[in-house]
Coordinates of C-alpha atoms and ligand atoms in Angstrom, one line a residue:
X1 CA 0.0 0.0 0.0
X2 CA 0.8 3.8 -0.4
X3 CA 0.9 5.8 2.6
X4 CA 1.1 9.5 2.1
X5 CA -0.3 11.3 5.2
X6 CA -1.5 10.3 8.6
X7 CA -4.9 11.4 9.5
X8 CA -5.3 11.0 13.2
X9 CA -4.7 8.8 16.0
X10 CA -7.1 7.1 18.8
X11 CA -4.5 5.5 21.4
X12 CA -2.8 3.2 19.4
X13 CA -5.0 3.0 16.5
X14 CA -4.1 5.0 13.6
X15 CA -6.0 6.2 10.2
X16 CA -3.9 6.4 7.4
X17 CA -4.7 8.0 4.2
X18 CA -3.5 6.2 1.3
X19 CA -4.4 3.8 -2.1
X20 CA -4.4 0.4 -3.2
X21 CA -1.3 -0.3 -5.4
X22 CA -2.0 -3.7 -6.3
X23 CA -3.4 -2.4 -9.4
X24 CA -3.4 0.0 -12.3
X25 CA -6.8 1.6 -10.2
X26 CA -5.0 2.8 -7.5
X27 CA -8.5 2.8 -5.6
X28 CA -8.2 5.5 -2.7
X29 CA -7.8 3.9 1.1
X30 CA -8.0 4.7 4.7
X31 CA -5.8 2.1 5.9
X32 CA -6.1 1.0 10.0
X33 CA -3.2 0.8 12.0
X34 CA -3.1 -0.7 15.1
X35 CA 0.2 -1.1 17.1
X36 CA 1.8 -0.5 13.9
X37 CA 0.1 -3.2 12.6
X38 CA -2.3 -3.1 9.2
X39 CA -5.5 -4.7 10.3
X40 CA -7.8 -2.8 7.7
X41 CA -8.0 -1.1 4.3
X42 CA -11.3 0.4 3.4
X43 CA -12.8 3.1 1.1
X44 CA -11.8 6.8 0.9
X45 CA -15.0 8.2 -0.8
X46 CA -13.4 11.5 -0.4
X47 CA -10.6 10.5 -2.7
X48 CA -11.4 10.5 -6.6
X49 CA -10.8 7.0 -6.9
X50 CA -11.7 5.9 -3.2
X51 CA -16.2 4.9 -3.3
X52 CA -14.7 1.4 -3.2
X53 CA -12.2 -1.4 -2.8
X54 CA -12.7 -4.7 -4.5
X55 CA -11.3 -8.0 -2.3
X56 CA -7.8 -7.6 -3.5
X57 CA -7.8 -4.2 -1.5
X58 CA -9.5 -5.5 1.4
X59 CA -7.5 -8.4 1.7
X60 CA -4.7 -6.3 2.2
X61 CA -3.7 -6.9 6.1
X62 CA -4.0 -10.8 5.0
X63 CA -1.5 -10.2 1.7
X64 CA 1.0 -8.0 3.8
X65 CA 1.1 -10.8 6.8
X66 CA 0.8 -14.2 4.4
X67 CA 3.6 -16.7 5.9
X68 CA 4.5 -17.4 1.7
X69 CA 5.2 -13.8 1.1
X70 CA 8.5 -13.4 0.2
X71 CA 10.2 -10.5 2.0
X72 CA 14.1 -11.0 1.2
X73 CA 16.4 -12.0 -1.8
X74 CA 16.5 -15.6 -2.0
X75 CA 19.1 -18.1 -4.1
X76 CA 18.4 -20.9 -5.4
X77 CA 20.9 -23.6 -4.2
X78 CA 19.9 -26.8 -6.0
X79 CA 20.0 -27.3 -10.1
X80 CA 16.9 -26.2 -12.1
X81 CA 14.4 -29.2 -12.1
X82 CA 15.6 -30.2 -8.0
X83 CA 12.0 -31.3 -6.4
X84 CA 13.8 -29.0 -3.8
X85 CA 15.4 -25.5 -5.1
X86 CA 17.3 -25.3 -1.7
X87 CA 16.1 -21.6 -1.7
X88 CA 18.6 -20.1 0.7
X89 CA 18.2 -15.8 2.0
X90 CA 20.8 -13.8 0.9
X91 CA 21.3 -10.0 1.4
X92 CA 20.3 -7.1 -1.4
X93 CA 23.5 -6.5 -2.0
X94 CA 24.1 -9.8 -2.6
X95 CA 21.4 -10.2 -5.0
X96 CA 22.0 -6.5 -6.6
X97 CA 25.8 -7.7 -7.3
X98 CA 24.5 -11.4 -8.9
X99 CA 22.5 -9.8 -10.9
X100 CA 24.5 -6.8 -12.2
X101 CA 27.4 -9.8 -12.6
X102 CA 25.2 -11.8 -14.7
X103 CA 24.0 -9.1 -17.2
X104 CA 27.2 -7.5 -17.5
X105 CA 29.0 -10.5 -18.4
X106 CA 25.6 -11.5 -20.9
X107 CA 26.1 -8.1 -22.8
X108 CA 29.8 -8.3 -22.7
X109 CA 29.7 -12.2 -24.2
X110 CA 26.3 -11.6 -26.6
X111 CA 25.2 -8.3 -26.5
X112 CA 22.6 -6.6 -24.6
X113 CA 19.8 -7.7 -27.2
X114 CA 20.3 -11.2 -25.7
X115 CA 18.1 -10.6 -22.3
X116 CA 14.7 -10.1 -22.3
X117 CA 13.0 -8.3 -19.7
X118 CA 9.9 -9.4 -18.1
X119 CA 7.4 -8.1 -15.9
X120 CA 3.9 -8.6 -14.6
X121 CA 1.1 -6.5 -16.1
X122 CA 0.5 -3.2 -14.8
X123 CA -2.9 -3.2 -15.0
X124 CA -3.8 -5.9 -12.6
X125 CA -0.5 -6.2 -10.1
X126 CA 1.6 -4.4 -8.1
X127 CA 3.9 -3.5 -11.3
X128 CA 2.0 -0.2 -11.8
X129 CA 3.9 2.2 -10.1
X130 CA 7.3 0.3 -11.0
X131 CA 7.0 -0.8 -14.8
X132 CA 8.5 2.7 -16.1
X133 CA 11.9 2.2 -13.7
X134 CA 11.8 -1.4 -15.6
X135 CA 12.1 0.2 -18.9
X136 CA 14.3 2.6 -18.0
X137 CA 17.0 0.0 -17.0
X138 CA 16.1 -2.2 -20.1
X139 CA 16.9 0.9 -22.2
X140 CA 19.7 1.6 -20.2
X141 CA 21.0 -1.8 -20.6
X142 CA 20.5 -1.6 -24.0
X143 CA 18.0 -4.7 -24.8
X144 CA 14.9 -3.8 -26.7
X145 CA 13.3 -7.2 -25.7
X146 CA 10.9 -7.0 -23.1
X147 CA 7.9 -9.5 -22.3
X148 CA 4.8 -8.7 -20.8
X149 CA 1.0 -10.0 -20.8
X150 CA -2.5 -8.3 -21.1
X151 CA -5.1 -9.3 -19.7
X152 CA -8.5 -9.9 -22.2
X153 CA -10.0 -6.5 -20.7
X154 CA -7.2 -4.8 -21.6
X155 CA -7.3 -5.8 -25.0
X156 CA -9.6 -3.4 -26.2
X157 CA -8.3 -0.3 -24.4
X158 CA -5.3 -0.7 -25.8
X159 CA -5.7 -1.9 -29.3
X160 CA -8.5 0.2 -30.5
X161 CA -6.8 3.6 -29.8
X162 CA -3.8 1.5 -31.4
X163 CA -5.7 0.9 -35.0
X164 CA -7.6 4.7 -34.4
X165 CA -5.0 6.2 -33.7
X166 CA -1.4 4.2 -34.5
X167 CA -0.8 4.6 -30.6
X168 CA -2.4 2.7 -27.5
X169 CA -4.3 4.6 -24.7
X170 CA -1.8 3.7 -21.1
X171 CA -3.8 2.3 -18.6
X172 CA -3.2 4.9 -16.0
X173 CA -5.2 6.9 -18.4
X174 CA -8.8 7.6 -17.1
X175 CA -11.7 8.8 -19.7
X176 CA -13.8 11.0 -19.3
X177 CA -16.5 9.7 -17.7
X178 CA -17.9 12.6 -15.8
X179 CA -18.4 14.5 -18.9
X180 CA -19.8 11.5 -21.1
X181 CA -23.4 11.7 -22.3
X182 CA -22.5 7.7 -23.8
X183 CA -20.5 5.1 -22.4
X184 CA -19.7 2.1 -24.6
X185 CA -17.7 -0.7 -23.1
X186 CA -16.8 -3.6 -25.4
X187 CA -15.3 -6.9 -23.6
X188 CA -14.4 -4.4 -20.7
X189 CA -15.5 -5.4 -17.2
X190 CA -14.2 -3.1 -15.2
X191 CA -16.6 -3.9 -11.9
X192 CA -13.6 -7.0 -11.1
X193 CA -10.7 -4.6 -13.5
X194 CA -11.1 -1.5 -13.1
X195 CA -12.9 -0.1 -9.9
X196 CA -12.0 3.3 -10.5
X197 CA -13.9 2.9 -13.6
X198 CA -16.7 1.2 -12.3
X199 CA -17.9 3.7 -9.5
X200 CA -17.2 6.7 -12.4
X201 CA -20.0 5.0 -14.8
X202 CA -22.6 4.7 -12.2
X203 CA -22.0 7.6 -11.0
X204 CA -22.6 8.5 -14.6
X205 CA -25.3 6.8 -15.4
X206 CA -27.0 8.1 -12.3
X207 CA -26.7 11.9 -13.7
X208 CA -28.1 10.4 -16.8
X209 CA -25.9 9.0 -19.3
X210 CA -26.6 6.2 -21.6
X211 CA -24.6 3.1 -21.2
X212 CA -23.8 0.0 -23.4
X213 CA -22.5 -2.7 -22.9
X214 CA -20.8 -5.4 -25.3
X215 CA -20.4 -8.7 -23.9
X216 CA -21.7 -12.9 -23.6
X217 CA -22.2 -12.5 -20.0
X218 CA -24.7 -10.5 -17.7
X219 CA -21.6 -9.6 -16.2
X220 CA -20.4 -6.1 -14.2
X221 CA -22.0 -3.2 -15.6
X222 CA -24.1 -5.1 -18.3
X223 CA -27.0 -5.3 -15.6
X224 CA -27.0 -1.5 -15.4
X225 CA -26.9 -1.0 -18.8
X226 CA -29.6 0.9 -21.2
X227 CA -28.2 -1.9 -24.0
X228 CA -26.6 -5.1 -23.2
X229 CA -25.4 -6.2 -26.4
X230 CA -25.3 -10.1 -25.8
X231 CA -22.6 -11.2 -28.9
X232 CA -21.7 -14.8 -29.6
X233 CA -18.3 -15.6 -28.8
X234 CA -16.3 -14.9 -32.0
X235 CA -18.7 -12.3 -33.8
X236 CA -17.8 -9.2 -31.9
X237 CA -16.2 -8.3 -36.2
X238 CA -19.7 -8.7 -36.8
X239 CA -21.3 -6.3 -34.8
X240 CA -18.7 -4.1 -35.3
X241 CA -18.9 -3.8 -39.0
X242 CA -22.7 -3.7 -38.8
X243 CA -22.6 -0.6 -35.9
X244 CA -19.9 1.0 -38.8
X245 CA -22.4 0.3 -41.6
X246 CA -25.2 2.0 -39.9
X247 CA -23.2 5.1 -38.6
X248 CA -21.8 5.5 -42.4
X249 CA -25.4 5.2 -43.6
X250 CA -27.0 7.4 -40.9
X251 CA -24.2 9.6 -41.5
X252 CA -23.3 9.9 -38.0
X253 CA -19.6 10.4 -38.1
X254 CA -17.7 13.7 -38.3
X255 CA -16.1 13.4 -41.6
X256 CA -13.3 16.0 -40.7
X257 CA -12.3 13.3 -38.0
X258 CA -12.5 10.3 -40.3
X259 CA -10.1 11.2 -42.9
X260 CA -7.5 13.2 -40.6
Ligands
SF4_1 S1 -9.4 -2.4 -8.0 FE1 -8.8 -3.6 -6.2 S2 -6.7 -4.2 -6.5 FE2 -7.1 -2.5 -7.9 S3 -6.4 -0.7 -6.8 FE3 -8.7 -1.0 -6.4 S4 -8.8 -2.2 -4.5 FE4 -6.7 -2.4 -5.3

Protein backbone atom coordinates (compact mmCIF):
# COMPACT_ATOMS: atom_id res chain seq x y z
CA UNK A 1 0.00 0.00 0.00
CA UNK A 2 0.79 3.81 -0.44
CA UNK A 3 0.88 5.79 2.64
CA UNK A 4 1.08 9.53 2.10
CA UNK A 5 -0.32 11.29 5.21
CA UNK A 6 -1.47 10.35 8.62
CA UNK A 7 -4.91 11.36 9.51
CA UNK A 8 -5.28 11.04 13.15
CA UNK A 9 -4.71 8.82 16.02
CA UNK A 10 -7.12 7.13 18.76
CA UNK A 11 -4.52 5.50 21.44
CA UNK A 12 -2.77 3.20 19.45
CA UNK A 13 -4.96 3.00 16.47
CA UNK A 14 -4.08 5.04 13.56
CA UNK A 15 -6.02 6.23 10.21
CA UNK A 16 -3.90 6.39 7.45
CA UNK A 17 -4.69 7.97 4.21
CA UNK A 18 -3.55 6.25 1.26
CA UNK A 19 -4.37 3.85 -2.13
CA UNK A 20 -4.41 0.42 -3.18
CA UNK A 21 -1.31 -0.35 -5.38
CA UNK A 22 -2.01 -3.65 -6.29
CA UNK A 23 -3.43 -2.39 -9.44
CA UNK A 24 -3.38 0.03 -12.28
CA UNK A 25 -6.77 1.63 -10.19
CA UNK A 26 -5.00 2.77 -7.48
CA UNK A 27 -8.54 2.77 -5.63
CA UNK A 28 -8.17 5.53 -2.70
CA UNK A 29 -7.81 3.85 1.08
CA UNK A 30 -8.03 4.68 4.69
CA UNK A 31 -5.79 2.15 5.89
CA UNK A 32 -6.08 1.00 9.97
CA UNK A 33 -3.16 0.76 11.96
CA UNK A 34 -3.12 -0.68 15.05
CA UNK A 35 0.21 -1.09 17.10
CA UNK A 36 1.83 -0.47 13.86
CA UNK A 37 0.14 -3.24 12.57
CA UNK A 38 -2.29 -3.14 9.17
CA UNK A 39 -5.51 -4.74 10.32
CA UNK A 40 -7.81 -2.81 7.67
CA UNK A 41 -7.97 -1.06 4.28
CA UNK A 42 -11.30 0.40 3.43
CA UNK A 43 -12.85 3.12 1.07
CA UNK A 44 -11.83 6.85 0.94
CA UNK A 45 -14.99 8.22 -0.78
CA UNK A 46 -13.37 11.47 -0.38
CA UNK A 47 -10.61 10.50 -2.73
CA UNK A 48 -11.39 10.53 -6.58
CA UNK A 49 -10.83 7.03 -6.90
CA UNK A 50 -11.65 5.93 -3.24
CA UNK A 51 -16.20 4.95 -3.29
CA UNK A 52 -14.68 1.35 -3.18
CA UNK A 53 -12.20 -1.43 -2.80
CA UNK A 54 -12.71 -4.67 -4.46
CA UNK A 55 -11.33 -7.96 -2.27
CA UNK A 56 -7.78 -7.63 -3.50
CA UNK A 57 -7.77 -4.16 -1.46
CA UNK A 58 -9.54 -5.45 1.36
CA UNK A 59 -7.48 -8.36 1.73
CA UNK A 60 -4.66 -6.28 2.22
CA UNK A 61 -3.65 -6.93 6.12
CA UNK A 62 -4.05 -10.85 4.97
CA UNK A 63 -1.53 -10.24 1.71
CA UNK A 64 0.97 -7.95 3.76
CA UNK A 65 1.14 -10.80 6.79
CA UNK A 66 0.81 -14.20 4.37
CA UNK A 67 3.62 -16.71 5.85
CA UNK A 68 4.46 -17.45 1.72
CA UNK A 69 5.16 -13.76 1.13
CA UNK A 70 8.48 -13.44 0.16
CA UNK A 71 10.21 -10.51 2.04
CA UNK A 72 14.06 -10.97 1.19
CA UNK A 73 16.38 -12.02 -1.78
CA UNK A 74 16.46 -15.59 -2.00
CA UNK A 75 19.10 -18.06 -4.14
CA UNK A 76 18.41 -20.93 -5.36
CA UNK A 77 20.89 -23.56 -4.24
CA UNK A 78 19.91 -26.78 -6.00
CA UNK A 79 19.96 -27.29 -10.12
CA UNK A 80 16.92 -26.17 -12.07
CA UNK A 81 14.42 -29.23 -12.09
CA UNK A 82 15.55 -30.23 -8.04
CA UNK A 83 12.02 -31.29 -6.41
CA UNK A 84 13.78 -29.02 -3.80
CA UNK A 85 15.36 -25.48 -5.06
CA UNK A 86 17.26 -25.29 -1.75
CA UNK A 87 16.08 -21.61 -1.70
CA UNK A 88 18.63 -20.10 0.70
CA UNK A 89 18.21 -15.77 2.01
CA UNK A 90 20.81 -13.82 0.92
CA UNK A 91 21.27 -10.04 1.40
CA UNK A 92 20.29 -7.08 -1.35
CA UNK A 93 23.50 -6.50 -2.02
CA UNK A 94 24.11 -9.83 -2.62
CA UNK A 95 21.43 -10.18 -4.96
CA UNK A 96 22.00 -6.49 -6.57
CA UNK A 97 25.83 -7.66 -7.28
CA UNK A 98 24.49 -11.36 -8.93
CA UNK A 99 22.48 -9.78 -10.95
CA UNK A 100 24.46 -6.79 -12.18
CA UNK A 101 27.42 -9.76 -12.59
CA UNK A 102 25.20 -11.83 -14.74
CA UNK A 103 24.02 -9.12 -17.22
CA UNK A 104 27.16 -7.50 -17.50
CA UNK A 105 28.96 -10.54 -18.44
CA UNK A 106 25.56 -11.55 -20.85
CA UNK A 107 26.12 -8.14 -22.82
CA UNK A 108 29.82 -8.35 -22.71
CA UNK A 109 29.71 -12.16 -24.22
CA UNK A 110 26.28 -11.57 -26.62
CA UNK A 111 25.22 -8.27 -26.50
CA UNK A 112 22.56 -6.55 -24.57
CA UNK A 113 19.85 -7.71 -27.20
CA UNK A 114 20.31 -11.20 -25.72
CA UNK A 115 18.10 -10.63 -22.28
CA UNK A 116 14.65 -10.08 -22.28
CA UNK A 117 12.99 -8.32 -19.69
CA UNK A 118 9.94 -9.39 -18.06
CA UNK A 119 7.38 -8.08 -15.86
CA UNK A 120 3.93 -8.60 -14.62
CA UNK A 121 1.13 -6.55 -16.14
CA UNK A 122 0.54 -3.20 -14.79
CA UNK A 123 -2.93 -3.21 -14.99
CA UNK A 124 -3.81 -5.89 -12.57
CA UNK A 125 -0.54 -6.22 -10.10
CA UNK A 126 1.58 -4.39 -8.05
CA UNK A 127 3.86 -3.50 -11.33
CA UNK A 128 1.98 -0.23 -11.82
CA UNK A 129 3.87 2.18 -10.12
CA UNK A 130 7.33 0.32 -11.04
CA UNK A 131 6.99 -0.79 -14.79
CA UNK A 132 8.51 2.68 -16.12
CA UNK A 133 11.93 2.17 -13.73
CA UNK A 134 11.82 -1.41 -15.59
CA UNK A 135 12.11 0.16 -18.94
CA UNK A 136 14.33 2.55 -18.01
CA UNK A 137 17.03 -0.02 -17.03
CA UNK A 138 16.13 -2.16 -20.14
CA UNK A 139 16.87 0.90 -22.23
CA UNK A 140 19.74 1.62 -20.20
CA UNK A 141 21.03 -1.83 -20.62
CA UNK A 142 20.51 -1.62 -24.05
CA UNK A 143 18.04 -4.66 -24.83
CA UNK A 144 14.91 -3.78 -26.69
CA UNK A 145 13.34 -7.18 -25.67
CA UNK A 146 10.86 -7.05 -23.12
CA UNK A 147 7.87 -9.47 -22.26
CA UNK A 148 4.79 -8.65 -20.76
CA UNK A 149 1.03 -10.00 -20.79
CA UNK A 150 -2.49 -8.28 -21.07
CA UNK A 151 -5.14 -9.25 -19.68
CA UNK A 152 -8.53 -9.92 -22.24
CA UNK A 153 -10.05 -6.55 -20.75
CA UNK A 154 -7.23 -4.81 -21.56
CA UNK A 155 -7.32 -5.75 -25.05
CA UNK A 156 -9.61 -3.36 -26.23
CA UNK A 157 -8.28 -0.34 -24.40
CA UNK A 158 -5.27 -0.71 -25.82
CA UNK A 159 -5.65 -1.90 -29.33
CA UNK A 160 -8.53 0.17 -30.53
CA UNK A 161 -6.81 3.64 -29.80
CA UNK A 162 -3.75 1.52 -31.43
CA UNK A 163 -5.69 0.88 -34.99
CA UNK A 164 -7.56 4.66 -34.45
CA UNK A 165 -4.96 6.25 -33.71
CA UNK A 166 -1.36 4.21 -34.50
CA UNK A 167 -0.80 4.61 -30.63
CA UNK A 168 -2.40 2.73 -27.48
CA UNK A 169 -4.29 4.64 -24.74
CA UNK A 170 -1.82 3.74 -21.05
CA UNK A 171 -3.76 2.35 -18.56
CA UNK A 172 -3.24 4.90 -16.04
CA UNK A 173 -5.25 6.93 -18.38
CA UNK A 174 -8.84 7.57 -17.06
CA UNK A 175 -11.72 8.85 -19.74
CA UNK A 176 -13.79 11.05 -19.27
CA UNK A 177 -16.50 9.75 -17.71
CA UNK A 178 -17.87 12.62 -15.78
CA UNK A 179 -18.41 14.49 -18.86
CA UNK A 180 -19.76 11.52 -21.12
CA UNK A 181 -23.40 11.69 -22.27
CA UNK A 182 -22.47 7.69 -23.76
CA UNK A 183 -20.52 5.12 -22.42
CA UNK A 184 -19.68 2.12 -24.59
CA UNK A 185 -17.67 -0.73 -23.12
CA UNK A 186 -16.78 -3.57 -25.44
CA UNK A 187 -15.34 -6.90 -23.63
CA UNK A 188 -14.36 -4.42 -20.73
CA UNK A 189 -15.53 -5.37 -17.24
CA UNK A 190 -14.22 -3.11 -15.22
CA UNK A 191 -16.61 -3.93 -11.93
CA UNK A 192 -13.60 -7.00 -11.09
CA UNK A 193 -10.72 -4.60 -13.49
CA UNK A 194 -11.06 -1.46 -13.12
CA UNK A 195 -12.88 -0.15 -9.86
CA UNK A 196 -12.01 3.34 -10.51
CA UNK A 197 -13.88 2.91 -13.58
CA UNK A 198 -16.71 1.22 -12.33
CA UNK A 199 -17.89 3.68 -9.47
CA UNK A 200 -17.16 6.68 -12.37
CA UNK A 201 -20.00 4.98 -14.85
CA UNK A 202 -22.59 4.71 -12.25
CA UNK A 203 -21.95 7.61 -11.04
CA UNK A 204 -22.57 8.51 -14.59
CA UNK A 205 -25.33 6.76 -15.43
CA UNK A 206 -27.04 8.13 -12.28
CA UNK A 207 -26.71 11.87 -13.74
CA UNK A 208 -28.06 10.41 -16.85
CA UNK A 209 -25.90 9.01 -19.30
CA UNK A 210 -26.56 6.22 -21.58
CA UNK A 211 -24.61 3.10 -21.21
CA UNK A 212 -23.85 0.04 -23.37
CA UNK A 213 -22.48 -2.70 -22.86
CA UNK A 214 -20.82 -5.45 -25.35
CA UNK A 215 -20.43 -8.70 -23.91
CA UNK A 216 -21.71 -12.95 -23.58
CA UNK A 217 -22.17 -12.51 -20.00
CA UNK A 218 -24.66 -10.55 -17.69
CA UNK A 219 -21.59 -9.61 -16.22
CA UNK A 220 -20.41 -6.13 -14.20
CA UNK A 221 -22.01 -3.17 -15.59
CA UNK A 222 -24.10 -5.13 -18.32
CA UNK A 223 -27.02 -5.31 -15.61
CA UNK A 224 -27.05 -1.50 -15.37
CA UNK A 225 -26.87 -1.00 -18.82
CA UNK A 226 -29.64 0.88 -21.19
CA UNK A 227 -28.24 -1.90 -23.98
CA UNK A 228 -26.61 -5.10 -23.22
CA UNK A 229 -25.41 -6.22 -26.36
CA UNK A 230 -25.28 -10.13 -25.81
CA UNK A 231 -22.62 -11.17 -28.85
CA UNK A 232 -21.69 -14.76 -29.62
CA UNK A 233 -18.30 -15.57 -28.76
CA UNK A 234 -16.31 -14.91 -31.99
CA UNK A 235 -18.69 -12.29 -33.84
CA UNK A 236 -17.78 -9.17 -31.93
CA UNK A 237 -16.20 -8.29 -36.20
CA UNK A 238 -19.66 -8.71 -36.76
CA UNK A 239 -21.34 -6.32 -34.83
CA UNK A 240 -18.73 -4.11 -35.33
CA UNK A 241 -18.95 -3.79 -39.04
CA UNK A 242 -22.72 -3.65 -38.79
CA UNK A 243 -22.61 -0.56 -35.89
CA UNK A 244 -19.90 0.98 -38.79
CA UNK A 245 -22.43 0.32 -41.58
CA UNK A 246 -25.22 1.99 -39.88
CA UNK A 247 -23.20 5.13 -38.61
CA UNK A 248 -21.82 5.51 -42.37
CA UNK A 249 -25.39 5.16 -43.63
CA UNK A 250 -26.99 7.38 -40.95
CA UNK A 251 -24.17 9.59 -41.47
CA UNK A 252 -23.27 9.91 -37.97
CA UNK A 253 -19.65 10.41 -38.10
CA UNK A 254 -17.65 13.65 -38.32
CA UNK A 255 -16.10 13.41 -41.55
CA UNK A 256 -13.27 15.95 -40.68
CA UNK A 257 -12.33 13.33 -38.02
CA UNK A 258 -12.51 10.29 -40.32
CA UNK A 259 -10.07 11.24 -42.86
CA UNK A 260 -7.54 13.20 -40.64
S1 LIG B 1 -9.35 -2.35 -8.04
FE1 LIG B 1 -8.83 -3.62 -6.22
S2 LIG B 1 -6.66 -4.22 -6.53
FE2 LIG B 1 -7.08 -2.49 -7.93
S3 LIG B 1 -6.41 -0.67 -6.77
FE3 LIG B 1 -8.66 -0.95 -6.41
S4 LIG B 1 -8.79 -2.16 -4.52
FE4 LIG B 1 -6.67 -2.36 -5.28
Amino acid sequence: MGTTASLGHSGSTRQVSTFCALCVSRCGATATVRDGTLVALEPAPDHPTGHALCVKGKAAPELVYHRDRVLHPLKRTNPKGAPDPGWQRISWDEALDTIAERLTTLARESGPECVAFGTASPSTSAMSDSVDWVTRLRRAFGSPNLCGYMESCGWGRYLAPTYTYGMPVPGAFVPDLEQAGCILYWGYNPSISRLAHATSTVAAVARGARLVVVDPRRAGLAGKAHHWLRVRPGTDATLALSLTHVMIEQGWFGLRKAVA
